[in-house]
Amino acid sequence: MRNWIHNVVGASLAAGWLATAAPSPAADVTILNVSYDVTREFYQDFNPAFAASWKDKTGDRVTVNQSHGGSSKQAQAVVNGLDADVVTMNQPLDVDTLFSAARLIPKNWASRLPNHSVPYNSTIVFVVRKGNPKGIKNWSDLVQSNVSVVIPNPKTSGNGRYSYLAAWGYALKQPGGDEKTAREFVGQLFAHVPVLDTGGRGATLTFANNGIGDVLLTFENEAAQIRNKFADDALEVVVPPVSILAENPVAWVDRNVERHHTEAVARAYLEYLYSDDGQELAAKNYFRPKNQAVLAKYADRFKPVDLFTVSEVAGGWDQAQKVHFADGGIFDQIYQPNK
């Protein structure tokens, strides 16, 4: 009897050990990255690189689906139910919305990854027609009487908000600059804007495809993509001597990844943005990497710019939203499309 029990127990333990030791089959995992308008090309490069790294590390196959649009519209879509596992936005205000409007993420989301969850930066530059016929070099040139400017809508687009605040900050920093002169300058600028697209890529198409406007204000990475895609039209990029620091924050969406059981892969996906490979891919796509060694390696594609922050010129994003972009704010007061 003892021998029989011993044999049964031994066989059971052996079977358990074999089950534990046997490799589990590779899993197929899918996550959704909800991003803003002008990151398409970057994530087309980044996603397969991350998938290969994840497969090497875990044996699992991961598919990353993308959603793109105006940053603020994208954030609202996630609040309204777009099932994002991660968000990669162009301003902290849009990520904050996921907490304030729906409690999808914790209030301290920015502290969970390095650099306040900002793996790379950009800035606002100018795209002009071949030969720069209007001689646009700095912000003051945008309000010449014969210049038409294309900017996305600051109510729906982070690109548009950064462009607005860059112009506001430029005016503030001029000799004698104050809120009154900044308001006057930005009002003059938007009087030269014939159409407001909802996002940065829409503004690009208006300018490059439809031939509207003399100058497009957009992110540095988008300007580089435009120059490459429309080489036959010989569009040129003008980097002004002063502009705004555009911080591009990222976060995993806690409520969604818990339901999807994708927290590990979602977090690893964002952490890969900070890796040497991720930083290199960012630089190759004309985002300014946080890794200084990588930035130095690609210094030839990033001209020096005197960058000021949203906090310096508008008191931070919460204040900027209340004062400038909320219904009835300064933007609504100065933008008169029918006049």
mmCIF file with all atom_site columns, N, CA and C in Angstrom, residues 210-266:
data_model
loop_
_atom_site.group_PDB
_atom_site.id
_atom_site.type_symbol
_atom_site.label_atom_id
_atom_site.label_alt_id
_atom_site.label_comp_id
_atom_site.label_asym_id
_atom_site.label_entity_id
_atom_site.label_seq_id
_atom_site.pdbx_PDB_ins_code
_atom_site.Cartn_x
_atom_site.Cartn_y
_atom_site.Cartn_z
_atom_site.occupancy
_atom_site.B_iso_or_equiv
_atom_site.pdbx_formal_charge
_atom_site.auth_seq_id
_atom_site.auth_comp_id
_atom_site.auth_asym_id
_atom_site.auth_atom_id
_atom_site.pdbx_PDB_model_num
ATOM 1   N N  . ASN A 1 210 ? -3.578 71.707 -50.875 1.00 0.00 ? 210 ASN A N  1
ATOM 2   C CA . ASN A 1 210 ? -4.567 72.633 -51.419 1.00 0.00 ? 210 ASN A CA 1
ATOM 3   C C  . ASN A 1 210 ? -3.968 73.994 -51.777 1.00 0.00 ? 210 ASN A C  1
ATOM 4   N N  . GLY A 1 211 ? -2.714 74.202 -51.407 1.00 0.00 ? 211 GLY A N  1
ATOM 5   C CA . GLY A 1 211 ? -2.038 75.432 -51.813 1.00 0.00 ? 211 GLY A CA 1
ATOM 6   C C  . GLY A 1 211 ? -2.535 76.688 -51.123 1.00 0.00 ? 211 GLY A C  1
ATOM 7   N N  . ILE A 1 212 ? -3.151 76.541 -49.967 1.00 0.00 ? 212 ILE A N  1
ATOM 8   C CA . ILE A 1 212 ? -3.669 77.690 -49.226 1.00 0.00 ? 212 ILE A CA 1
ATOM 9   C C  . ILE A 1 212 ? -2.599 78.196 -48.263 1.00 0.00 ? 212 ILE A C  1
ATOM 10  N N  . GLY A 1 213 ? -2.390 79.495 -48.244 1.00 0.00 ? 213 GLY A N  1
ATOM 11  C CA . GLY A 1 213 ? -1.486 80.099 -47.281 1.00 0.00 ? 213 GLY A CA 1
ATOM 12  C C  . GLY A 1 213 ? -0.058 80.261 -47.775 1.00 0.00 ? 213 GLY A C  1
ATOM 13  N N  . ASP A 1 214 ? 0.635  81.213 -47.157 1.00 0.00 ? 214 ASP A N  1
ATOM 14  C CA . ASP A 1 214 ? 2.047  81.454 -47.453 1.00 0.00 ? 214 ASP A CA 1
ATOM 15  C C  . ASP A 1 214 ? 2.969  80.768 -46.470 1.00 0.00 ? 214 ASP A C  1
ATOM 16  N N  . VAL A 1 215 ? 2.464  80.473 -45.286 1.00 0.00 ? 215 VAL A N  1
ATOM 17  C CA . VAL A 1 215 ? 3.285  79.858 -44.245 1.00 0.00 ? 215 VAL A CA 1
ATOM 18  C C  . VAL A 1 215 ? 2.398  78.973 -43.382 1.00 0.00 ? 215 VAL A C  1
ATOM 19  N N  . LEU A 1 216 ? 2.932  77.840 -43.014 1.00 0.00 ? 216 LEU A N  1
ATOM 20  C CA . LEU A 1 216 ? 2.261  76.903 -42.106 1.00 0.00 ? 216 LEU A CA 1
ATOM 21  C C  . LEU A 1 216 ? 3.025  76.869 -40.799 1.00 0.00 ? 216 LEU A C  1
ATOM 22  N N  . LEU A 1 217 ? 2.317  77.000 -39.692 1.00 0.00 ? 217 LEU A N  1
ATOM 23  C CA . LEU A 1 217 ? 2.911  76.811 -38.376 1.00 0.00 ? 217 LEU A CA 1
ATOM 24  C C  . LEU A 1 217 ? 2.629  75.382 -37.930 1.00 0.00 ? 217 LEU A C  1
ATOM 25  N N  . THR A 1 218 ? 3.696  74.651 -37.576 1.00 0.00 ? 218 THR A N  1
ATOM 26  C CA . THR A 1 218 ? 3.503  73.260 -37.199 1.00 0.00 ? 218 THR A CA 1
ATOM 27  C C  . THR A 1 218 ? 4.694  72.773 -36.378 1.00 0.00 ? 218 THR A C  1
ATOM 28  N N  . PHE A 1 219 ? 4.564  71.556 -35.871 1.00 0.00 ? 219 PHE A N  1
ATOM 29  C CA . PHE A 1 219 ? 5.654  70.962 -35.107 1.00 0.00 ? 219 PHE A CA 1
ATOM 30  C C  . PHE A 1 219 ? 6.857  70.693 -36.013 1.00 0.00 ? 219 PHE A C  1
ATOM 31  N N  . GLU A 1 220 ? 8.021  70.715 -35.400 1.00 0.00 ? 220 GLU A N  1
ATOM 32  C CA . GLU A 1 220 ? 9.264  70.506 -36.126 1.00 0.00 ? 220 GLU A CA 1
ATOM 33  C C  . GLU A 1 220 ? 9.281  69.163 -36.852 1.00 0.00 ? 220 GLU A C  1
ATOM 34  N N  . ASN A 1 221 ? 8.779  68.120 -36.208 1.00 0.00 ? 221 ASN A N  1
ATOM 35  C CA . ASN A 1 221 ? 8.790  66.808 -36.860 1.00 0.00 ? 221 ASN A CA 1
ATOM 36  C C  . ASN A 1 221 ? 7.853  66.774 -38.065 1.00 0.00 ? 221 ASN A C  1
ATOM 37  N N  . GLU A 1 222 ? 6.709  67.453 -37.965 1.00 0.00 ? 222 GLU A N  1
ATOM 38  C CA . GLU A 1 222 ? 5.790  67.504 -39.099 1.00 0.00 ? 222 GLU A CA 1
ATOM 39  C C  . GLU A 1 222 ? 6.394  68.310 -40.240 1.00 0.00 ? 222 GLU A C  1
ATOM 40  N N  . ALA A 1 223 ? 7.092  69.370 -39.911 1.00 0.00 ? 223 ALA A N  1
ATOM 41  C CA . ALA A 1 223 ? 7.737  70.178 -40.946 1.00 0.00 ? 223 ALA A CA 1
ATOM 42  C C  . ALA A 1 223 ? 8.739  69.336 -41.739 1.00 0.00 ? 223 ALA A C  1
ATOM 43  N N  . ALA A 1 224 ? 9.487  68.487 -41.040 1.00 0.00 ? 224 ALA A N  1
ATOM 44  C CA . ALA A 1 224 ? 10.451 67.623 -41.729 1.00 0.00 ? 224 ALA A CA 1
ATOM 45  C C  . ALA A 1 224 ? 9.744  66.623 -42.643 1.00 0.00 ? 224 ALA A C  1
ATOM 46  N N  . GLN A 1 225 ? 8.630  66.056 -42.179 1.00 0.00 ? 225 GLN A N  1
ATOM 47  C CA . GLN A 1 225 ? 7.862  65.127 -43.009 1.00 0.00 ? 225 GLN A CA 1
ATOM 48  C C  . GLN A 1 225 ? 7.323  65.822 -44.256 1.00 0.00 ? 225 GLN A C  1
ATOM 49  N N  . ILE A 1 226 ? 6.854  67.059 -44.077 1.00 0.00 ? 226 ILE A N  1
ATOM 50  C CA . ILE A 1 226 ? 6.332  67.818 -45.218 1.00 0.00 ? 226 ILE A CA 1
ATOM 51  C C  . ILE A 1 226 ? 7.437  68.043 -46.245 1.00 0.00 ? 226 ILE A C  1
ATOM 52  N N  . ARG A 1 227 ? 8.593  68.452 -45.776 1.00 0.00 ? 227 ARG A N  1
ATOM 53  C CA . ARG A 1 227 ? 9.711  68.714 -46.681 1.00 0.00 ? 227 ARG A CA 1
ATOM 54  C C  . ARG A 1 227 ? 10.080 67.459 -47.469 1.00 0.00 ? 227 ARG A C  1
ATOM 55  N N  . ASN A 1 228 ? 10.021 66.297 -46.817 1.00 0.00 ? 228 ASN A N  1
ATOM 56  C CA . ASN A 1 228 ? 10.380 65.050 -47.487 1.00 0.00 ? 228 ASN A CA 1
ATOM 57  C C  . ASN A 1 228 ? 9.292  64.598 -48.459 1.00 0.00 ? 228 ASN A C  1
ATOM 58  N N  . LYS A 1 229 ? 8.034  64.737 -48.054 1.00 0.00 ? 229 LYS A N  1
ATOM 59  C CA . LYS A 1 229 ? 6.931  64.228 -48.873 1.00 0.00 ? 229 LYS A CA 1
ATOM 60  C C  . LYS A 1 229 ? 6.653  65.114 -50.078 1.00 0.00 ? 229 LYS A C  1
ATOM 61  N N  . PHE A 1 230 ? 6.875  66.386 -49.925 1.00 0.00 ? 230 PHE A N  1
ATOM 62  C CA . PHE A 1 230 ? 6.542  67.316 -50.999 1.00 0.00 ? 230 PHE A CA 1
ATOM 63  C C  . PHE A 1 230 ? 7.817  67.914 -51.594 1.00 0.00 ? 230 PHE A C  1
ATOM 64  N N  . ALA A 1 231 ? 8.791  67.052 -51.833 1.00 0.00 ? 231 ALA A N  1
ATOM 65  C CA . ALA A 1 231 ? 10.089 67.502 -52.341 1.00 0.00 ? 231 ALA A CA 1
ATOM 66  C C  . ALA A 1 231 ? 9.945  68.198 -53.692 1.00 0.00 ? 231 ALA A C  1
ATOM 67  N N  . ASP A 1 232 ? 9.010  67.720 -54.515 1.00 0.00 ? 232 ASP A N  1
ATOM 68  C CA . ASP A 1 232 ? 8.834  68.319 -55.835 1.00 0.00 ? 232 ASP A CA 1
ATOM 69  C C  . ASP A 1 232 ? 8.367  69.766 -55.738 1.00 0.00 ? 232 ASP A C  1
ATOM 70  N N  . ASP A 1 233 ? 7.637  70.069 -54.678 1.00 0.00 ? 233 ASP A N  1
ATOM 71  C CA . ASP A 1 233 ? 7.163  71.441 -54.484 1.00 0.00 ? 233 ASP A CA 1
ATOM 72  C C  . ASP A 1 233 ? 8.201  72.299 -53.775 1.00 0.00 ? 233 ASP A C  1
ATOM 73  N N  . ALA A 1 234 ? 9.279  71.659 -53.297 1.00 0.00 ? 234 ALA A N  1
ATOM 74  C CA . ALA A 1 234 ? 10.400 72.364 -52.666 1.00 0.00 ? 234 ALA A CA 1
ATOM 75  C C  . ALA A 1 234 ? 9.928  73.304 -51.566 1.00 0.00 ? 234 ALA A C  1
ATOM 76  N N  . LEU A 1 235 ? 9.064  72.804 -50.705 1.00 0.00 ? 235 LEU A N  1
ATOM 77  C CA . LEU A 1 235 ? 8.694  73.570 -49.527 1.00 0.00 ? 235 LEU A CA 1
ATOM 78  C C  . LEU A 1 235 ? 9.898  73.662 -48.601 1.00 0.00 ? 235 LEU A C  1
ATOM 79  N N  . GLU A 1 236 ? 10.033 74.755 -47.914 1.00 0.00 ? 236 GLU A N  1
ATOM 80  C CA . GLU A 1 236 ? 11.199 74.991 -47.079 1.00 0.00 ? 236 GLU A CA 1
ATOM 81  C C  . GLU A 1 236 ? 10.781 75.168 -45.627 1.00 0.00 ? 236 GLU A C  1
ATOM 82  N N  . VAL A 1 237 ? 11.676 74.787 -44.723 1.00 0.00 ? 237 VAL A N  1
ATOM 83  C CA . VAL A 1 237 ? 11.443 74.919 -43.289 1.00 0.00 ? 237 VAL A CA 1
ATOM 84  C C  . VAL A 1 237 ? 12.263 76.090 -42.763 1.00 0.00 ? 237 VAL A C  1
ATOM 85  N N  . VAL A 1 238 ? 11.606 76.972 -42.049 1.00 0.00 ? 238 VAL A N  1
ATOM 86  C CA . VAL A 1 238 ? 12.268 78.103 -41.394 1.00 0.00 ? 238 VAL A CA 1
ATOM 87  C C  . VAL A 1 238 ? 12.141 77.902 -39.886 1.00 0.00 ? 238 VAL A C  1
ATOM 88  N N  . VAL A 1 239 ? 13.268 77.842 -39.203 1.00 0.00 ? 239 VAL A N  1
ATOM 89  C CA . VAL A 1 239 ? 13.275 77.705 -37.752 1.00 0.00 ? 239 VAL A CA 1
ATOM 90  C C  . VAL A 1 239 ? 13.461 79.093 -37.149 1.00 0.00 ? 239 VAL A C  1
ATOM 91  N N  . PRO A 1 240 ? 12.448 79.622 -36.469 1.00 0.00 ? 240 PRO A N  1
ATOM 92  C CA . PRO A 1 240 ? 12.596 80.964 -35.897 1.00 0.00 ? 240 PRO A CA 1
ATOM 93  C C  . PRO A 1 240 ? 13.611 80.949 -34.759 1.00 0.00 ? 240 PRO A C  1
ATOM 94  N N  . PRO A 1 241 ? 14.200 82.096 -34.450 1.00 0.00 ? 241 PRO A N  1
ATOM 95  C CA . PRO A 1 241 ? 15.219 82.118 -33.392 1.00 0.00 ? 241 PRO A CA 1
ATOM 96  C C  . PRO A 1 241 ? 14.662 81.830 -32.005 1.00 0.00 ? 241 PRO A C  1
ATOM 97  N N  . VAL A 1 242 ? 13.374 82.043 -31.815 1.00 0.00 ? 242 VAL A N  1
ATOM 98  C CA . VAL A 1 242 ? 12.749 81.786 -30.523 1.00 0.00 ? 242 VAL A CA 1
ATOM 99  C C  . VAL A 1 242 ? 11.418 81.093 -30.757 1.00 0.00 ? 242 VAL A C  1
ATOM 100 N N  . SER A 1 243 ? 11.093 80.116 -29.919 1.00 0.00 ? 243 SER A N  1
ATOM 101 C CA . SER A 1 243 ? 9.821  79.414 -30.050 1.00 0.00 ? 243 SER A CA 1
ATOM 102 C C  . SER A 1 243 ? 9.503  78.735 -28.715 1.00 0.00 ? 243 SER A C  1
ATOM 103 N N  . ILE A 1 244 ? 8.514  77.883 -28.733 1.00 0.00 ? 244 ILE A N  1
ATOM 104 C CA . ILE A 1 244 ? 8.010  77.283 -27.503 1.00 0.00 ? 244 ILE A CA 1
ATOM 105 C C  . ILE A 1 244 ? 8.482  75.830 -27.374 1.00 0.00 ? 244 ILE A C  1
ATOM 106 N N  . LEU A 1 245 ? 8.704  75.404 -26.147 1.00 0.00 ? 245 LEU A N  1
ATOM 107 C CA . LEU A 1 245 ? 9.027  74.002 -25.878 1.00 0.00 ? 245 LEU A CA 1
ATOM 108 C C  . LEU A 1 245 ? 7.731  73.198 -25.872 1.00 0.00 ? 245 LEU A C  1
ATOM 109 N N  . ALA A 1 246 ? 7.615  72.285 -26.802 1.00 0.00 ? 246 ALA A N  1
ATOM 110 C CA . ALA A 1 246 ? 6.426  71.434 -26.903 1.00 0.00 ? 246 ALA A CA 1
ATOM 111 C C  . ALA A 1 246 ? 6.743  70.085 -26.275 1.00 0.00 ? 246 ALA A C  1
ATOM 112 N N  . GLU A 1 247 ? 6.185  69.839 -25.102 1.00 0.00 ? 247 GLU A N  1
ATOM 113 C CA . GLU A 1 247 ? 6.435  68.589 -24.385 1.00 0.00 ? 247 GLU A CA 1
ATOM 114 C C  . GLU A 1 247 ? 5.364  67.563 -24.756 1.00 0.00 ? 247 GLU A C  1
ATOM 115 N N  . ASN A 1 248 ? 5.813  66.353 -25.061 1.00 0.00 ? 248 ASN A N  1
ATOM 116 C CA . ASN A 1 248 ? 4.937  65.303 -25.583 1.00 0.00 ? 248 ASN A CA 1
ATOM 117 C C  . ASN A 1 248 ? 4.790  64.169 -24.571 1.00 0.00 ? 248 ASN A C  1
ATOM 118 N N  . PRO A 1 249 ? 3.800  64.240 -23.677 1.00 0.00 ? 249 PRO A N  1
ATOM 119 C CA . PRO A 1 249 ? 3.683  63.267 -22.591 1.00 0.00 ? 249 PRO A CA 1
ATOM 120 C C  . PRO A 1 249 ? 2.986  61.972 -23.020 1.00 0.00 ? 249 PRO A C  1
ATOM 121 N N  . VAL A 1 250 ? 3.247  60.918 -22.247 1.00 0.00 ? 250 VAL A N  1
ATOM 122 C CA . VAL A 1 250 ? 2.668  59.601 -22.525 1.00 0.00 ? 250 VAL A CA 1
ATOM 123 C C  . VAL A 1 250 ? 2.161  58.984 -21.218 1.00 0.00 ? 250 VAL A C  1
ATOM 124 N N  . ALA A 1 251 ? 1.186  58.080 -21.344 1.00 0.00 ? 251 ALA A N  1
ATOM 125 C CA . ALA A 1 251 ? 0.661  57.388 -20.153 1.00 0.00 ? 251 ALA A CA 1
ATOM 126 C C  . ALA A 1 251 ? -0.064 56.124 -20.573 1.00 0.00 ? 251 ALA A C  1
ATOM 127 N N  . TRP A 1 252 ? -0.016 55.115 -19.711 1.00 0.00 ? 252 TRP A N  1
ATOM 128 C CA . TRP A 1 252 ? -0.907 53.980 -19.921 1.00 0.00 ? 252 TRP A CA 1
ATOM 129 C C  . TRP A 1 252 ? -2.222 54.297 -19.225 1.00 0.00 ? 252 TRP A C  1
ATOM 130 N N  . VAL A 1 253 ? -3.319 53.759 -19.756 1.00 0.00 ? 253 VAL A N  1
ATOM 131 C CA . VAL A 1 253 ? -4.659 54.085 -19.266 1.00 0.00 ? 253 VAL A CA 1
ATOM 132 C C  . VAL A 1 253 ? -5.090 52.974 -18.305 1.00 0.00 ? 253 VAL A C  1
ATOM 133 N N  . ASP A 1 254 ? -4.961 53.244 -17.025 1.00 0.00 ? 254 ASP A N  1
ATOM 134 C CA . ASP A 1 254 ? -5.086 52.215 -15.988 1.00 0.00 ? 254 ASP A CA 1
ATOM 135 C C  . ASP A 1 254 ? -6.393 51.430 -16.074 1.00 0.00 ? 254 ASP A C  1
ATOM 136 N N  . ARG A 1 255 ? -7.503 52.133 -16.165 1.00 0.00 ? 255 ARG A N  1
ATOM 137 C CA . ARG A 1 255 ? -8.793 51.449 -16.162 1.00 0.00 ? 255 ARG A CA 1
ATOM 138 C C  . ARG A 1 255 ? -8.911 50.492 -17.339 1.00 0.00 ? 255 ARG A C  1
ATOM 139 N N  . ASN A 1 256 ? -8.379 50.884 -18.481 1.00 0.00 ? 256 ASN A N  1
ATOM 140 C CA . ASN A 1 256 ? -8.497 50.053 -19.678 1.00 0.00 ? 256 ASN A CA 1
ATOM 141 C C  . ASN A 1 256 ? -7.538 48.871 -19.652 1.00 0.00 ? 256 ASN A C  1
ATOM 142 N N  . VAL A 1 257 ? -6.284 49.102 -19.261 1.00 0.00 ? 257 VAL A N  1
ATOM 143 C CA . VAL A 1 257 ? -5.330 47.995 -19.272 1.00 0.00 ? 257 VAL A CA 1
ATOM 144 C C  . VAL A 1 257 ? -5.692 46.950 -18.221 1.00 0.00 ? 257 VAL A C  1
ATOM 145 N N  . GLU A 1 258 ? -6.335 47.362 -17.147 1.00 0.00 ? 258 GLU A N  1
ATOM 146 C CA . GLU A 1 258 ? -6.793 46.388 -16.150 1.00 0.00 ? 258 GLU A CA 1
ATOM 147 C C  . GLU A 1 258 ? -7.853 45.480 -16.745 1.00 0.00 ? 258 GLU A C  1
ATOM 148 N N  . ARG A 1 259 ? -8.764 46.047 -17.515 1.00 0.00 ? 259 ARG A N  1
ATOM 149 C CA . ARG A 1 259 ? -9.811 45.237 -18.155 1.00 0.00 ? 259 ARG A CA 1
ATOM 150 C C  . ARG A 1 259 ? -9.236 44.353 -19.255 1.00 0.00 ? 259 ARG A C  1
ATOM 151 N N  . HIS A 1 260 ? -8.257 44.878 -19.961 1.00 0.00 ? 260 HIS A N  1
ATOM 152 C CA . HIS A 1 260 ? -7.678 44.135 -21.091 1.00 0.00 ? 260 HIS A CA 1
ATOM 153 C C  . HIS A 1 260 ? -6.572 43.170 -20.664 1.00 0.00 ? 260 HIS A C  1
ATOM 154 N N  . HIS A 1 261 ? -6.125 43.279 -19.417 1.00 0.00 ? 261 HIS A N  1
ATOM 155 C CA . HIS A 1 261 ? -4.976 42.500 -18.925 1.00 0.00 ? 261 HIS A CA 1
ATOM 156 C C  . HIS A 1 261 ? -3.738 42.785 -19.767 1.00 0.00 ? 261 HIS A C  1
ATOM 157 N N  . THR A 1 262 ? -3.529 44.071 -20.061 1.00 0.00 ? 262 THR A N  1
ATOM 158 C CA . THR A 1 262 ? -2.404 44.478 -20.914 1.00 0.00 ? 262 THR A CA 1
ATOM 159 C C  . THR A 1 262 ? -1.463 45.455 -20.215 1.00 0.00 ? 262 THR A C  1
ATOM 160 N N  . GLU A 1 263 ? -1.532 45.537 -18.893 1.00 0.00 ? 263 GLU A N  1
ATOM 161 C CA . GLU A 1 263 ? -0.730 46.554 -18.207 1.00 0.00 ? 263 GLU A CA 1
ATOM 162 C C  . GLU A 1 263 ? 0.768  46.352 -18.435 1.00 0.00 ? 263 GLU A C  1
ATOM 163 N N  . ALA A 1 264 ? 1.228  45.099 -18.390 1.00 0.00 ? 264 ALA A N  1
ATOM 164 C CA . ALA A 1 264 ? 2.667  44.845 -18.533 1.00 0.00 ? 264 ALA A CA 1
ATOM 165 C C  . ALA A 1 264 ? 3.171  45.298 -19.900 1.00 0.00 ? 264 ALA A C  1
ATOM 166 N N  . VAL A 1 265 ? 2.452  44.930 -20.948 1.00 0.00 ? 265 VAL A N  1
ATOM 167 C CA . VAL A 1 265 ? 2.917  45.282 -22.289 1.00 0.00 ? 265 VAL A CA 1
ATOM 168 C C  . VAL A 1 265 ? 2.738  46.777 -22.549 1.00 0.00 ? 265 VAL A C  1
ATOM 169 N N  . ALA A 1 266 ? 1.671  47.369 -22.030 1.00 0.00 ? 266 ALA A N  1
ATOM 170 C CA . ALA A 1 266 ? 1.445  48.809 -22.228 1.00 0.00 ? 266 ALA A CA 1
ATOM 171 C C  . ALA A 1 266 ? 2.544  49.620 -21.553 1.00 0.00 ? 266 ALA A C  1
#
